[in-house]
Short mmCIF file of C-alpha atoms in Angstrom, two decimals:
data_model
loop_
_atom_site.label_atom_id
_atom_site.label_comp_id
_atom_site.label_asym_id
_atom_site.label_seq_id
_atom_site.Cartn_x
_atom_site.Cartn_y
_atom_site.Cartn_z
CA MET V 1404 3.78 0.57 1.00
CA PHE V 1405 4.56 4.08 2.03
CA THR V 1406 5.97 6.81 0.38
CA CYS V 1407 7.05 9.54 2.40
CA SER V 1408 6.24 13.46 1.37
CA GLN V 1409 5.40 14.47 4.69
CA CYS V 1410 8.26 16.59 6.05
CA PRO V 1411 9.66 19.74 3.70
CA ARG V 1412 12.40 17.27 2.44
CA LYS V 1413 10.30 15.34 -0.16
CA CYS V 1414 12.43 12.60 -0.17
CA ALA V 1415 9.48 10.41 -1.80
CA ALA V 1416 11.65 7.59 0.20
CA VAL V 1417 9.37 3.99 0.14
CA ARG V 1418 9.82 4.04 4.06
CA ALA V 1419 9.34 0.28 4.68
CA GLU V 1420 12.23 -0.47 6.67
CA SER V 1421 14.41 1.88 8.63
CA GLY V 1422 17.19 3.54 7.12
CA ALA V 1423 15.05 4.62 4.13
CA GLY V 1424 14.81 8.80 3.77
CA PHE V 1425 16.84 11.79 5.12
CA CYS V 1426 14.79 10.76 8.32
CA GLY V 1427 16.63 7.43 8.59
CA MET V 1428 13.21 6.14 9.81
CA GLY V 1429 10.79 3.06 8.84
CA GLU V 1430 6.90 3.38 8.56
CA LEU V 1431 6.32 2.59 12.24
CA PRO V 1432 7.38 4.61 15.31
CA VAL V 1433 10.78 4.80 16.82
CA VAL V 1434 10.67 5.81 20.78
CA ALA V 1435 13.66 6.60 22.80
CA ARG V 1436 12.26 7.10 26.07
CA MET V 1437 8.20 7.88 27.54
CA ALA V 1438 8.34 9.08 31.11
CA PRO V 1439 7.64 12.08 32.94
CA HIS V 1440 10.39 14.88 31.97
CA PHE V 1441 10.01 17.71 34.73
CA ASP V 1442 12.79 20.68 33.05
CA GLU V 1443 10.38 21.53 30.34
CA GLU V 1444 8.99 25.18 30.45
CA PRO V 1445 7.31 26.12 34.15
CA CYS V 1446 3.27 26.06 32.16
CA ILE V 1447 4.36 22.58 30.64
CA SER V 1448 6.06 20.41 33.16
CA GLY V 1449 4.67 21.71 36.36
CA LYS V 1450 5.22 19.57 39.56
CA GLU V 1451 4.25 16.83 38.10
CA GLY V 1452 6.22 16.91 34.90
CA SER V 1453 5.47 16.37 30.94
CA GLY V 1454 4.67 13.33 29.62
CA THR V 1455 7.25 12.97 26.80
CA VAL V 1456 7.70 10.71 24.25
CA PHE V 1457 10.99 10.73 22.74
CA PHE V 1458 11.34 9.82 18.38
CA SER V 1459 14.00 8.70 17.03
CA GLY V 1460 15.05 10.07 13.73
CA CYS V 1461 14.74 13.47 12.12
CA SER V 1462 14.23 15.94 9.18
CA LEU V 1463 17.12 18.43 9.96
CA LYS V 1464 19.67 16.66 11.64
CA CYS V 1465 21.75 19.65 13.01
CA VAL V 1466 25.44 19.90 14.00
CA TYR V 1467 25.10 20.82 17.39
CA CYS V 1468 21.89 18.78 18.24
CA GLN V 1469 21.96 17.89 22.30
CA ASN V 1470 19.58 14.74 21.57
CA ALA V 1471 21.68 13.49 18.84
CA PRO V 1472 21.76 9.89 19.71
CA ILE V 1473 18.53 8.99 18.46
CA SER V 1474 17.91 12.07 16.19
CA HIS V 1475 21.52 11.29 14.22
CA ASP V 1476 22.41 8.08 15.41
CA SER V 1477 18.33 6.92 15.06
CA PHE V 1478 19.26 4.15 18.58
CA GLY V 1479 15.27 4.01 19.95
CA LYS V 1480 13.25 0.52 19.65
CA THR V 1481 10.16 -0.36 16.82
CA LEU V 1482 6.59 -0.06 18.36
CA THR V 1483 3.47 -1.20 16.88
CA VAL V 1484 0.89 1.84 16.58
CA GLU V 1485 -1.01 -0.22 19.44
CA GLU V 1486 2.03 -0.79 21.23
CA LEU V 1487 2.61 3.24 21.50
CA LYS V 1488 -1.26 4.31 22.17
CA SER V 1489 -1.01 1.80 25.11
CA GLY V 1490 2.38 3.71 26.36
CA ILE V 1491 0.75 6.91 25.98
CA THR V 1492 -2.43 6.04 27.83
CA ARG V 1493 -0.06 4.13 30.74
CA LEU V 1494 1.80 7.74 30.94
CA ALA V 1495 -1.77 9.95 31.21
CA ARG V 1496 -2.41 7.58 33.91
CA GLN V 1497 1.23 8.70 35.95
CA GLY V 1498 -0.45 11.98 36.71
CA VAL V 1499 1.74 14.13 33.99
CA ASN V 1500 0.15 17.44 32.97
CA ASN V 1501 0.49 16.59 28.89
CA ILE V 1502 1.29 13.81 26.25
CA ASN V 1503 4.59 15.90 25.26
CA LEU V 1504 5.62 14.42 21.05
CA VAL V 1505 9.02 14.86 20.92
CA ASN V 1506 10.20 15.34 17.09
CA PRO V 1507 7.43 14.01 15.61
CA THR V 1508 7.22 15.30 12.54
CA HIS V 1509 8.63 11.78 10.38
CA PHE V 1510 5.78 9.91 11.93
CA ALA V 1511 2.83 12.53 12.14
CA HIS V 1512 1.23 9.58 9.55
CA LEU V 1513 0.52 7.60 12.32
CA LEU V 1514 -1.02 10.44 15.06
CA PRO V 1515 -4.51 10.46 13.65
CA GLU V 1516 -4.65 6.87 14.85
CA ILE V 1517 -2.71 7.05 17.91
CA LEU V 1518 -4.49 9.83 19.25
CA ASP V 1519 -7.94 8.82 18.34
CA GLY V 1520 -9.01 8.94 21.79
CA SER V 1521 -8.90 11.36 24.64
CA CYS V 1522 -5.81 10.89 27.16
CA GLY V 1523 -7.50 13.40 29.41
CA VAL V 1524 -4.78 15.58 29.54
CA PRO V 1525 -3.40 17.96 26.32
CA ILE V 1526 -1.22 16.70 23.89
CA VAL V 1527 1.77 18.83 22.79
CA TYR V 1528 3.63 18.67 19.41
CA ASN V 1529 7.14 19.56 20.43
CA SER V 1530 8.73 20.11 16.52
CA SER V 1531 11.77 21.45 15.00
CA GLY V 1532 9.29 23.73 13.34
CA TYR V 1533 10.34 22.66 9.90
CA GLU V 1534 6.18 21.60 8.63
CA LEU V 1535 4.27 21.52 6.13
CA VAL V 1536 1.54 23.12 6.50
CA ASP V 1537 0.04 20.11 4.69
CA THR V 1538 0.98 17.65 6.80
CA LEU V 1539 -0.27 19.75 9.78
CA LYS V 1540 -3.40 20.81 8.67
CA LYS V 1541 -3.93 17.33 9.04
CA LEU V 1542 -3.33 17.33 12.62
CA GLU V 1543 -6.05 19.91 13.06
CA GLY V 1544 -8.37 18.92 15.86
CA LYS V 1545 -5.44 16.59 17.65
CA ILE V 1546 -2.96 18.86 18.90
CA ASP V 1547 -3.75 20.78 21.64
CA VAL V 1548 -0.42 22.73 22.18
CA TYR V 1549 2.35 23.44 19.72
CA LEU V 1550 5.56 23.67 21.08
CA PRO V 1551 7.55 24.42 17.98
CA ASP V 1552 11.65 25.61 17.45
CA LEU V 1553 12.47 28.99 15.41
CA LYS V 1554 16.32 28.23 15.05
CA TYR V 1555 17.12 30.87 12.35
CA VAL V 1556 15.63 33.90 9.77
CA ASP V 1557 18.85 33.51 7.64
CA SER V 1558 19.15 31.24 4.85
CA ALA V 1559 23.09 30.39 5.17
CA LEU V 1560 23.02 29.62 8.73
CA SER V 1561 20.44 26.88 8.60
CA LYS V 1562 21.83 25.13 5.48
CA ARG V 1563 25.27 25.64 7.42
CA TYR V 1564 24.26 24.16 10.92
CA SER V 1565 20.98 22.22 9.86
CA ALA V 1566 21.48 21.27 5.70
CA ALA V 1567 18.02 23.20 5.17
CA GLU V 1568 18.22 26.26 3.15
CA ASP V 1569 14.43 27.21 3.05
CA TYR V 1570 13.88 26.57 6.50
CA PHE V 1571 12.95 30.44 7.80
CA ASP V 1572 10.59 30.21 4.52
CA VAL V 1573 8.86 26.39 5.46
CA THR V 1574 9.07 27.15 8.97
CA SER V 1575 7.47 30.83 9.11
CA LYS V 1576 4.90 29.17 7.02
CA ALA V 1577 4.05 26.09 9.66
CA LEU V 1578 3.57 28.72 12.89
CA SER V 1579 1.38 30.86 11.39
CA GLU V 1580 -0.24 27.51 10.69
CA MET V 1581 0.30 25.98 14.01
CA LEU V 1582 -1.49 29.62 15.56
CA ARG V 1583 -4.28 29.76 13.00
CA GLN V 1584 -5.33 26.06 14.88
CA VAL V 1585 -4.75 26.61 18.56
CA GLY V 1586 -4.85 30.67 19.07
CA PRO V 1587 -2.95 32.36 21.96
CA VAL V 1588 -1.30 30.45 24.87
CA LYS V 1589 -4.62 29.67 27.18
CA LEU V 1590 -3.60 28.35 30.73
CA ASP V 1591 -5.57 26.64 33.40
CA ASP V 1592 -6.17 27.52 37.14
CA ARG V 1593 -2.73 25.84 38.57
CA GLY V 1594 -1.19 27.63 35.50
CA MET V 1595 -0.76 24.79 33.12
CA ILE V 1596 -1.11 25.43 29.71
CA LYS V 1597 -4.20 24.19 28.15
CA SER V 1598 -4.08 25.33 24.25
CA GLY V 1599 -1.47 27.55 22.31
CA LEU V 1600 1.81 28.19 20.52
CA ILE V 1601 5.22 28.29 22.05
CA VAL V 1602 7.68 29.34 20.50
CA ARG V 1603 11.73 27.67 20.82
CA HIS V 1604 14.40 29.90 20.38
CA LEU V 1605 18.26 28.67 21.22
CA VAL V 1606 20.28 31.25 20.72
CA LEU V 1607 24.15 30.57 19.73
CA PRO V 1608 27.05 31.56 19.89
CA CYS V 1609 27.67 34.62 17.41
CA ASN V 1610 24.89 34.75 15.87
CA VAL V 1611 23.16 37.15 18.39
CA ARG V 1612 22.03 39.30 14.90
CA ASP V 1613 20.13 36.88 13.38
CA SER V 1614 18.84 36.05 17.15
CA ILE V 1615 17.05 39.44 17.12
CA ARG V 1616 15.47 38.93 13.52
CA VAL V 1617 13.92 35.78 14.51
CA VAL V 1618 12.27 37.60 17.95
CA ASP V 1619 11.31 40.30 16.06
CA TRP V 1620 9.50 38.28 13.17
CA ILE V 1621 8.18 36.61 16.51
CA LYS V 1622 6.42 40.21 17.84
CA GLN V 1623 5.55 40.73 14.10
CA ASN V 1624 3.38 37.97 13.18
CA LEU V 1625 2.83 35.24 16.01
CA PRO V 1626 -0.01 37.86 18.04
CA GLY V 1627 -0.98 35.65 21.20
CA ALA V 1628 2.50 33.87 21.15
CA TRP V 1629 4.51 33.56 23.70
CA ILE V 1630 8.44 32.83 23.21
CA SER V 1631 10.91 30.91 25.24
CA LEU V 1632 14.14 31.86 24.86
CA MET V 1633 16.83 29.39 25.10
CA ALA V 1634 20.00 29.45 26.96
CA GLN V 1635 21.42 26.21 27.19
CA TYR V 1636 23.05 26.26 24.25
CA MET V 1637 26.51 23.36 24.52
CA PRO V 1638 28.82 22.62 21.58
CA CYS V 1639 27.33 18.89 21.17
CA ALA V 1640 27.02 16.55 18.18
CA LYS V 1641 29.47 17.82 15.46
CA ALA V 1642 29.80 20.95 17.05
CA ARG V 1643 33.66 20.99 17.35
CA ASP V 1644 33.64 20.49 13.48
CA TYR V 1645 32.54 24.16 13.64
CA PRO V 1646 34.64 26.81 15.29
CA GLU V 1647 32.08 29.80 15.64
CA ILE V 1648 29.93 27.56 17.90
CA ASN V 1649 32.27 25.01 19.28
CA ARG V 1650 31.95 26.85 22.95
CA PRO V 1651 29.49 28.13 25.76
CA LEU V 1652 26.81 30.81 24.73
CA SER V 1653 28.39 34.19 26.42
CA PRO V 1654 26.20 35.55 28.87
CA ALA V 1655 26.58 39.25 26.91
CA GLU V 1656 25.64 37.58 23.83
CA TYR V 1657 21.86 36.02 25.72
CA GLU V 1658 21.29 39.26 27.51
CA ARG V 1659 21.58 41.28 24.47
CA VAL V 1660 18.63 39.09 22.74
CA CYS V 1661 17.11 39.09 26.36
CA ASP V 1662 16.89 43.20 26.37
CA HIS V 1663 15.63 43.43 22.54
CA MET V 1664 12.87 41.46 23.20
CA ILE V 1665 12.00 43.47 26.36
CA SER V 1666 11.99 46.45 24.49
CA ILE V 1667 9.72 45.50 21.58
CA GLY V 1668 7.55 44.10 24.31
CA LEU V 1669 7.54 41.21 23.59
CA GLU V 1670 7.79 39.93 27.45
CA ASP V 1671 4.91 36.80 27.64
CA GLY V 1672 7.13 33.67 27.97
CA TYR V 1673 10.14 32.46 28.88
CA VAL V 1674 13.78 33.07 29.73
CA GLN V 1675 16.20 31.01 30.93
CA GLN V 1676 19.31 31.11 33.24
CA MET V 1677 22.92 30.52 32.17
CA ASP V 1678 23.44 26.97 34.16
CA SER V 1679 20.58 25.75 32.08
CA SER V 1680 24.35 24.74 29.79
CA ASP V 1681 24.70 21.99 31.24
CA GLU V 1682 24.71 17.89 30.33
CA LYS V 1683 22.43 16.84 33.30
CA TYR V 1684 19.26 18.82 31.49
CA ILE V 1685 19.79 15.98 28.74
CA PRO V 1686 17.34 13.09 29.38
CA ALA V 1687 18.87 9.41 29.86
CA PHE V 1688 17.80 8.22 26.27
CA ASP V 1689 17.69 4.85 27.61
CA LEU V 1690 14.30 2.90 26.68
CA THR V 1691 12.76 4.31 29.99
CA GLY V 1692 9.11 3.67 30.03
CA VAL V 1693 9.04 2.62 26.45
CA PRO V 1694 6.41 -1.28 25.98
#
């Protein structure tokens, strides 16, 4: 029987059945989509796409989550380890540039077994950044690319929007561990990522000051990491209950963060166009590709 303490919640849930613990998941993986995705960073998607595996449930439950049907509402199909392994193998054979594990934190205990063979492409661990260092250490050698968020520095914001007052304290340590494992970004001769750390930050309305603190921390503490500064915020899920973020991000807000990033010399990575804030970029969570 699996008693869970692998995410920072450490809720000690007995995850024998779905619905246990903060993440709302049982022990076996629950997946909502397994298919090529073409809207990740250019060095991840490329022309062939990124082989995304969208896991259900979450250890954060951000009030503005664009993937709320799976992160909040737990939509998905329960798979055995063997079913997930075979699904990943089939996805890799479609010619994708990598296997992209989206929000796998609460199923990290299964990943060493799931990833025990070579897929022939890099493995990307795409998460909220809210990870325990001890959990990440168990994945060393299995993950080629870490693609975490760094959502906040201010604990008041992380408490209000993600119910995680300790978010920055935990995530800053996790990102340092990720960098230790995979090192600076390395690309192949096609410009696709082979290994390394890319840190995502979504700029929120009315929170430019904290975004600047995030950018500064990355510059000062993660040498060789790239940044992906995201403008795709739109008020999803429960954002309507928070007036200050119940609107799109303004171009002026995003430009202030971009200008600061350039001014401090943090130039390796990506920025987004403002039209990225569109529902058409949210994948359809309809069990596509799920065995």
